[in-house]
PDB file of C-alpha atoms in Angstrom:
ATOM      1  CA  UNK K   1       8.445 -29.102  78.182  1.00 56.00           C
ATOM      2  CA  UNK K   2      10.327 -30.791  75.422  1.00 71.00           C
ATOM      3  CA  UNK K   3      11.843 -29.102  72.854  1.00 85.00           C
ATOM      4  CA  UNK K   4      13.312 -30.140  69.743  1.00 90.00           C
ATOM      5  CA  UNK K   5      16.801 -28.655  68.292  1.00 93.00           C
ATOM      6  CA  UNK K   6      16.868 -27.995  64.676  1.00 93.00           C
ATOM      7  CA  UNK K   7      20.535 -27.520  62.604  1.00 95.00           C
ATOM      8  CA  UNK K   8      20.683 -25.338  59.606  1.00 95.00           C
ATOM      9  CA  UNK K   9      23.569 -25.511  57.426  1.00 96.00           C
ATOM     10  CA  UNK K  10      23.965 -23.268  53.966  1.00 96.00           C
ATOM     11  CA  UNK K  11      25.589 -24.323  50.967  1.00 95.00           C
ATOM     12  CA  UNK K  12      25.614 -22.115  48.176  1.00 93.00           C
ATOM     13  CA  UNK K  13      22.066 -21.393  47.529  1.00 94.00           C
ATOM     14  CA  UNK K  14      20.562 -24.400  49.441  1.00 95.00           C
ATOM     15  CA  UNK K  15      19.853 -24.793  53.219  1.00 95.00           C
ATOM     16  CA  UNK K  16      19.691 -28.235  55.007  1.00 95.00           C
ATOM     17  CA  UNK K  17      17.688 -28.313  57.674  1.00 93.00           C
ATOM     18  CA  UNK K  18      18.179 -31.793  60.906  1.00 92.00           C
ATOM     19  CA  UNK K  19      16.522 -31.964  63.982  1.00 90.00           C
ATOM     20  CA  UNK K  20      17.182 -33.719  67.131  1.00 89.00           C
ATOM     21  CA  UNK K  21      15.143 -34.430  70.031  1.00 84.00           C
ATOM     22  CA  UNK K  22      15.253 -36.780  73.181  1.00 82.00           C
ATOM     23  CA  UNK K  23      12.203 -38.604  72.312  1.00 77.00           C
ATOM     24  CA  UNK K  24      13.094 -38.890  68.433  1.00 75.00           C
ATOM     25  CA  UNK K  25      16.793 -38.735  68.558  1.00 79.00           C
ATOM     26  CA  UNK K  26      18.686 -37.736  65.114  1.00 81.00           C
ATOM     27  CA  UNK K  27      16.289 -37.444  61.966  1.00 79.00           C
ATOM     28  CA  UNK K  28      17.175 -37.210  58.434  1.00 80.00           C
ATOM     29  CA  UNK K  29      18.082 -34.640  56.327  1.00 88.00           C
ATOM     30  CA  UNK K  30      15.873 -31.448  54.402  1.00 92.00           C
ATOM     31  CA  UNK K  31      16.981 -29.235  51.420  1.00 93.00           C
ATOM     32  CA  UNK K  32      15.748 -26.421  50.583  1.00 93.00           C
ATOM     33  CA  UNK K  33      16.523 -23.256  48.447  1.00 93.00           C
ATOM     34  CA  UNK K  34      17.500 -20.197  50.138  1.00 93.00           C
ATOM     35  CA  UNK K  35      14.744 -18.005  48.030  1.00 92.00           C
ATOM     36  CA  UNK K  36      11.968 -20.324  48.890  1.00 90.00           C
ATOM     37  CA  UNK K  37      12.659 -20.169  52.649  1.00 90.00           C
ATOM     38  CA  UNK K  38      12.959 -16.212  52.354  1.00 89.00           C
ATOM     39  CA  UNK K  39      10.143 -15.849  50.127  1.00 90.00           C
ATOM     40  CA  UNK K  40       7.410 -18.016  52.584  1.00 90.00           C
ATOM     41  CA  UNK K  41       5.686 -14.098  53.191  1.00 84.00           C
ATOM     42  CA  UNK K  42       4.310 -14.289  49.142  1.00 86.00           C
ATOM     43  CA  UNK K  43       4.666 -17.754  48.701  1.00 81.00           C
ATOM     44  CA  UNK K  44       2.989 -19.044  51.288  1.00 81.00           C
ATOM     45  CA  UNK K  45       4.662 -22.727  51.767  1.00 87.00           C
ATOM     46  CA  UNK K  46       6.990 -24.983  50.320  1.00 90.00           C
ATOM     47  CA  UNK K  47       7.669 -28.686  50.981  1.00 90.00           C
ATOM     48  CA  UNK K  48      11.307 -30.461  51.002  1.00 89.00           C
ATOM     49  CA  UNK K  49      10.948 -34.551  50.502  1.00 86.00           C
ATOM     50  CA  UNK K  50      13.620 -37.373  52.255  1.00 83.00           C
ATOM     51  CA  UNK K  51      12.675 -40.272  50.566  1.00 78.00           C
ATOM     52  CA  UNK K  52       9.358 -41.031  52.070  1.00 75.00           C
ATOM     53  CA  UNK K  53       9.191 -38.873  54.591  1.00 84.00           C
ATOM     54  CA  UNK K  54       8.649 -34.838  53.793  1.00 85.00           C
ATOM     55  CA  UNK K  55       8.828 -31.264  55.606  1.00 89.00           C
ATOM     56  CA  UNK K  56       6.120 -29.062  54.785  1.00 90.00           C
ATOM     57  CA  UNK K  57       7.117 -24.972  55.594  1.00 93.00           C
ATOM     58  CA  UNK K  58       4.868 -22.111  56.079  1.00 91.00           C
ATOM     59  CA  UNK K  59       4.322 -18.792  58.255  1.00 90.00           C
ATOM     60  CA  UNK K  60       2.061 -18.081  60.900  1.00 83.00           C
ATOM     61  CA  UNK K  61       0.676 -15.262  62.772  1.00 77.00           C
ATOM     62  CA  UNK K  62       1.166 -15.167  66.499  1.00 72.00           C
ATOM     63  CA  UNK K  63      -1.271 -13.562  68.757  1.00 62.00           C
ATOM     64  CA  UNK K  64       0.426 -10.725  68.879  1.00 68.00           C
ATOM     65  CA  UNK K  65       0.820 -10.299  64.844  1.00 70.00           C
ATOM     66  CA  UNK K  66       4.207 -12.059  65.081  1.00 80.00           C
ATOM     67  CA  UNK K  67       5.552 -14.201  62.166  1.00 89.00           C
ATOM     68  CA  UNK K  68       6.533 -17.807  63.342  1.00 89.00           C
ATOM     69  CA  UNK K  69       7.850 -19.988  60.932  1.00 92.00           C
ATOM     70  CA  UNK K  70       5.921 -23.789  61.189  1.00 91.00           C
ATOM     71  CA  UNK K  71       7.562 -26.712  60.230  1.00 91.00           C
ATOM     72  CA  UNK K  72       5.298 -29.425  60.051  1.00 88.00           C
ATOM     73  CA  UNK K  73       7.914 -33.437  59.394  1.00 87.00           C
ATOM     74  CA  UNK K  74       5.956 -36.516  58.447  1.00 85.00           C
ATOM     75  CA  UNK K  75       8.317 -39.217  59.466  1.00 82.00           C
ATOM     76  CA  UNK K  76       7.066 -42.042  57.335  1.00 76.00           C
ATOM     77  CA  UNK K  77       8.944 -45.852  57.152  1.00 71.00           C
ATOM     78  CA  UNK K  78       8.227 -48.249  54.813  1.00 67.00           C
ATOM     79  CA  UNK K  79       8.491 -51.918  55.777  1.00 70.00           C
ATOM     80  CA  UNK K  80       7.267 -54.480  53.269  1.00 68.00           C
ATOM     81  CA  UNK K  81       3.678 -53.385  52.305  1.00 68.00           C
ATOM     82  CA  UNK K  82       3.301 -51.390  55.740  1.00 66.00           C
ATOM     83  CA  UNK K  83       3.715 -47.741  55.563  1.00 61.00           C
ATOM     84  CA  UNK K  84       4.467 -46.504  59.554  1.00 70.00           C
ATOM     85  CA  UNK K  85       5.270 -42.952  60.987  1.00 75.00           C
ATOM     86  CA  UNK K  86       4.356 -39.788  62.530  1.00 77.00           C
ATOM     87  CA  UNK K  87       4.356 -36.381  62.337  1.00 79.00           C
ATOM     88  CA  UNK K  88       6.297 -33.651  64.044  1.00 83.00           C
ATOM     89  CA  UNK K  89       5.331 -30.205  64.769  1.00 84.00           C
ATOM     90  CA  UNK K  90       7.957 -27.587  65.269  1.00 89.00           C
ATOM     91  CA  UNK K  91       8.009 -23.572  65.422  1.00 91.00           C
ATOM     92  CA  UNK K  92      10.527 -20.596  65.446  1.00 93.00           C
ATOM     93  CA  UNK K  93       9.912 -16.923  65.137  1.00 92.00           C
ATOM     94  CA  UNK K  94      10.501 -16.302  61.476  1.00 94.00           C
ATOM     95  CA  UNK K  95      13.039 -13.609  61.613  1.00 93.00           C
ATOM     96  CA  UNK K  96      15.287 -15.262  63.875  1.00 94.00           C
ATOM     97  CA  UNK K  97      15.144 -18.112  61.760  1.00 94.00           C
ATOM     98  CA  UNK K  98      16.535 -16.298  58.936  1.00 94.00           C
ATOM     99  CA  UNK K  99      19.392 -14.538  60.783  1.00 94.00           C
ATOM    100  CA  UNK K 100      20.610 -18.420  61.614  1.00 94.00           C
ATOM    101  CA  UNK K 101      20.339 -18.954  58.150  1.00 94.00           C
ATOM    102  CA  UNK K 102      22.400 -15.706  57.679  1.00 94.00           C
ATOM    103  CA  UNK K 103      25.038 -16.857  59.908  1.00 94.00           C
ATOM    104  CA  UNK K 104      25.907 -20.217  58.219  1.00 95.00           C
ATOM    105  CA  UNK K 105      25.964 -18.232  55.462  1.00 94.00           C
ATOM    106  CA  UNK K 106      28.811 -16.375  56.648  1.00 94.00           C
ATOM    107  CA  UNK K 107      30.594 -18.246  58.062  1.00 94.00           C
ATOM    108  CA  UNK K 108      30.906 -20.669  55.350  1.00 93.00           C
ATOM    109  CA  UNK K 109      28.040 -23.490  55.928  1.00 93.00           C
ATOM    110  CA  UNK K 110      28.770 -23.639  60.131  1.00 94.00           C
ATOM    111  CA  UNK K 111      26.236 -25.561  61.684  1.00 95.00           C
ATOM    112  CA  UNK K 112      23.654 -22.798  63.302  1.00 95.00           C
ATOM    113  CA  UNK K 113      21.317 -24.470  66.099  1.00 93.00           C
ATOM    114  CA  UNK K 114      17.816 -23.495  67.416  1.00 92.00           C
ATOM    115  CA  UNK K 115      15.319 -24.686  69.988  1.00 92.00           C
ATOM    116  CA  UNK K 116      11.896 -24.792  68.678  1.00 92.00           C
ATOM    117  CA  UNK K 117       9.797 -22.688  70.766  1.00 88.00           C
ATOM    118  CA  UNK K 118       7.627 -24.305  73.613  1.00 80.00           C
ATOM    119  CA  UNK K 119       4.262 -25.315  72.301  1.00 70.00           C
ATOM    120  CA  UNK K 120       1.269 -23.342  73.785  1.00 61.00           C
ATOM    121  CA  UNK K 121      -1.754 -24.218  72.505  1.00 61.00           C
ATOM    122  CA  UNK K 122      -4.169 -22.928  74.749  1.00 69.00           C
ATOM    123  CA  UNK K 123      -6.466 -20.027  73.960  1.00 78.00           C
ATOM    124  CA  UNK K 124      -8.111 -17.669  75.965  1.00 79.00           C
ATOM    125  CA  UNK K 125     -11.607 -18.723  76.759  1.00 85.00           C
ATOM    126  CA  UNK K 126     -14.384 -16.195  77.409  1.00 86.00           C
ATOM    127  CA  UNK K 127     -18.061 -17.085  78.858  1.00 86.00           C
ATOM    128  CA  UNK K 128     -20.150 -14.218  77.154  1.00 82.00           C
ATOM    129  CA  UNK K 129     -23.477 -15.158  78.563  1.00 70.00           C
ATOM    130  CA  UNK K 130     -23.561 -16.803  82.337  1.00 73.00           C
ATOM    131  CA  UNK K 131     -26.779 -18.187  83.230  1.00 85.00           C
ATOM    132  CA  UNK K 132     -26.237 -22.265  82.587  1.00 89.00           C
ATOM    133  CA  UNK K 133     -22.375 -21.042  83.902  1.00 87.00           C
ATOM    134  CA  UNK K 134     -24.001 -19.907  86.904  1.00 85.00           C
ATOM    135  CA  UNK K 135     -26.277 -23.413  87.066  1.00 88.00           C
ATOM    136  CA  UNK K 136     -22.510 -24.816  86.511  1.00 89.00           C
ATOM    137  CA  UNK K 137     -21.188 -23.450  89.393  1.00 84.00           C
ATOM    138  CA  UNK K 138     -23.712 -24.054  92.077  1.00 84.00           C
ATOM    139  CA  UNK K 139     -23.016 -27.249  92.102  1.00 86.00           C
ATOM    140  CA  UNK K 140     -19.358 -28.800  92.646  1.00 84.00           C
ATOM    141  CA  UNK K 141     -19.478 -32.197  90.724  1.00 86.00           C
ATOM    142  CA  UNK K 142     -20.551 -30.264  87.431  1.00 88.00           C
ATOM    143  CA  UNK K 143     -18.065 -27.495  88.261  1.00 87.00           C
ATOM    144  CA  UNK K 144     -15.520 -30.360  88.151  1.00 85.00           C
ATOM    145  CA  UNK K 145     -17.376 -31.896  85.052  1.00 89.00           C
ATOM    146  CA  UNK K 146     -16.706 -28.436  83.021  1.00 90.00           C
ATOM    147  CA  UNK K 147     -13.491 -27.597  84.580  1.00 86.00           C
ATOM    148  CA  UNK K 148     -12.758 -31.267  83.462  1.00 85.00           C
ATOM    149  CA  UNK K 149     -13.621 -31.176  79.967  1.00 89.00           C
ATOM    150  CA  UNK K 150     -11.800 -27.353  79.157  1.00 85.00           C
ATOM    151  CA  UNK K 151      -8.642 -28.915  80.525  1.00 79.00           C
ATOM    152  CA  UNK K 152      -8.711 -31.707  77.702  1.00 82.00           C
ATOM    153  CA  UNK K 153     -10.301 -29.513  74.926  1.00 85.00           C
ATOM    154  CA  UNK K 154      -9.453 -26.514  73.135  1.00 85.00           C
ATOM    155  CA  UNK K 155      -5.569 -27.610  72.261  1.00 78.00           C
ATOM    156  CA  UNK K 156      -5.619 -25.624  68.988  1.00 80.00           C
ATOM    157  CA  UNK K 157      -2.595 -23.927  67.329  1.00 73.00           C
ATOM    158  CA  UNK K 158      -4.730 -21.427  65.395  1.00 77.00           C
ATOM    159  CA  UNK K 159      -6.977 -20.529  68.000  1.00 83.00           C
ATOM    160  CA  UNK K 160      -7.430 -17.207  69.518  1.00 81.00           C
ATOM    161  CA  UNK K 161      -9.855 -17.342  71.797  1.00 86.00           C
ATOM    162  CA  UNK K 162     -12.957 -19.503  72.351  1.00 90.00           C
ATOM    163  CA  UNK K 163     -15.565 -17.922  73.308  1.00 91.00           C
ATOM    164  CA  UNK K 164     -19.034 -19.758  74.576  1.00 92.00           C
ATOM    165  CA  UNK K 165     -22.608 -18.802  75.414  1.00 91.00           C
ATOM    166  CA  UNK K 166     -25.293 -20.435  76.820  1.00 91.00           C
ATOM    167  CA  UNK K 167     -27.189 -23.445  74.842  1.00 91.00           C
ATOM    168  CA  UNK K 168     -30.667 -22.343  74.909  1.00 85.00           C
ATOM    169  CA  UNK K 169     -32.161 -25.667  74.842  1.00 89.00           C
ATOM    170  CA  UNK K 170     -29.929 -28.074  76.711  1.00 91.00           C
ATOM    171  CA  UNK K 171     -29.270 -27.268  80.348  1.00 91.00           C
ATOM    172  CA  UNK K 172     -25.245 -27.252  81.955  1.00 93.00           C
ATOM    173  CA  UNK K 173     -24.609 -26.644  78.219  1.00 95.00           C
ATOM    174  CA  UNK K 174     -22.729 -24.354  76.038  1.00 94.00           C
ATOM    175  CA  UNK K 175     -22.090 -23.035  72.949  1.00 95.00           C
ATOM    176  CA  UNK K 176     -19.003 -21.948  71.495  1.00 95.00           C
ATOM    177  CA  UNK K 177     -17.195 -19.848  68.793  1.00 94.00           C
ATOM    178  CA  UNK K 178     -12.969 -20.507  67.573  1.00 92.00           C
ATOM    179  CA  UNK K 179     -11.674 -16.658  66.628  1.00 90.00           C
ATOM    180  CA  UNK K 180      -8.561 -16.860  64.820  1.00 85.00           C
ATOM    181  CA  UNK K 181      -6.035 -14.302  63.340  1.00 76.00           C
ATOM    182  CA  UNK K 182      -7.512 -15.182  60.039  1.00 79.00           C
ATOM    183  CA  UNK K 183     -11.268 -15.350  61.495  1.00 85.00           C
ATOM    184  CA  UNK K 184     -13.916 -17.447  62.848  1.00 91.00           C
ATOM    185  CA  UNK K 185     -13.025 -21.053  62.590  1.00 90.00           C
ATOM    186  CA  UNK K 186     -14.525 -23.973  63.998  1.00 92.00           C
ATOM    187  CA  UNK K 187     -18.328 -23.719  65.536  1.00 94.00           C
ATOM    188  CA  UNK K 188     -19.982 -26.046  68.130  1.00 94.00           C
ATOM    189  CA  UNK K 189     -21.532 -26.782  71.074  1.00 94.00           C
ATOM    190  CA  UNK K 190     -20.247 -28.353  74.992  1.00 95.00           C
ATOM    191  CA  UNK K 191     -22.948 -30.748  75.365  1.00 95.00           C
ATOM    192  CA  UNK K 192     -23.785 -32.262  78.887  1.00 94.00           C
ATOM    193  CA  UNK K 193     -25.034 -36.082  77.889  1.00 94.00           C
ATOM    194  CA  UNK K 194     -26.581 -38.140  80.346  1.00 93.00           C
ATOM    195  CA  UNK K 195     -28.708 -35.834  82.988  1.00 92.00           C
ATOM    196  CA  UNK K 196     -30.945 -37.926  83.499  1.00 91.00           C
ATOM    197  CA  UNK K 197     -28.634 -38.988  86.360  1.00 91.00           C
ATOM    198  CA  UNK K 198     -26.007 -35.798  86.813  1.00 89.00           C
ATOM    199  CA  UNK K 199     -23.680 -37.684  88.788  1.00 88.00           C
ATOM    200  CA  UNK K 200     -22.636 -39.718  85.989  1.00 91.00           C
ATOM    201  CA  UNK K 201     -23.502 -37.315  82.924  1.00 92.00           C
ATOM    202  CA  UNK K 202     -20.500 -36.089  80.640  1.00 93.00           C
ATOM    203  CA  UNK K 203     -19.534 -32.837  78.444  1.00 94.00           C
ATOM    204  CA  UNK K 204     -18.807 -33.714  74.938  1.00 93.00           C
ATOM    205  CA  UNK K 205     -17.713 -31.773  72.290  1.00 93.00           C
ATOM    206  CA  UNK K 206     -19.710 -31.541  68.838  1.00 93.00           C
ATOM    207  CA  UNK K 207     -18.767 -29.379  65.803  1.00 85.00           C
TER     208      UNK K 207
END
């Protein structure tokens, strides 16, 4: 899974923050003050600019009640009137984080380096209520259908767990709940389109 390095450097009171990756290569260069980076617990976030482009900071709760520190780059290039770019997602358990910032520190500004940690964005999904599961399953096309449609959906960085009950009014369909840390999030339903002729219907996703 790739992985992107990031290089912290202290001066003073100020931290610069690079990354590198294989797909991205170098990228520019992100100051920040020390206090703002230690204080994220009360304050939350804070944002670092590099001409157009801009790092936005802020802490998260892992499943397990873990800090990670998020570091969400908008890599923005402007060409005449066009405006391009992307965005990059990167995270690092908080405390370790710091103690790399530490170390520069002491040794006098030497470049401290850090893979980002792998990106697993899949929570645990829970079928609370089984009768349209057990339609589901009794036949192997729509087992595929469903199995199908979980392995694209459900990607979420905030999620918990998803759990899903039956639809009471559409057959081979679902219903489903995001839990996170914080509390219920996004609300919905796994929708099987098209049974008029099962062997070509669909799931979709509506929220």
């Amino acid at each position: 899974m790739e992985r992107t390095m990031i290089k912290i450097s202290v001066d003073g009171e100020f931290v610069s923050l690079r990354t590198y990756s294989r797909k991205y290569g170098r990228s520019g260069q992100f100051v920040l003050c020390r206090k703002e980076l230690e204080g994220l617990n009360t304050k939350g976030s804070t944002i670092s600019a590099d001409g157009y482009s801009y790092a936005r900071l802020y802490l998260h709760k892992n499943q397990k009640g873990g800090e990670v520190l998020k570091i969400e780059i908008t890599w923005l290039n402007s060409s005449g009137n066009e405006l391009t770019g992307r965005l990059e997602r990167l995270s690092f358990i908080y405390q370790d984080f710091l103690c790399c910032v530490e170390e520069s520190s002491l040794s006098g500004g030497t470049t401290c380096r850090r893979l980002s940690l792998p990106e697993c964005h899949r929570p645990a999904i829970e079928f609370s209520s089984r009768r349209n599961l057990k339609k589901v399953a009794q036949r192997k096309g729509m087992r595929r259908k469903l199995g199908k449609f979980l392995d694209r959906h459900f990607q979420w960085p905030d999620a918990v767990r998803i759990q899903v009950v039956d639809d009471s009014c559409v057959p081979y369909s679902f219903f489903f709940r995001e839990e996170r840390i914080s509390g219920i999030g996004v609300c919905g339903g796994i929708i099987l389109h098209g049974q008029e002729n099962l062997k070509n219907a669909c799931y979709g996703l509506h929220t």
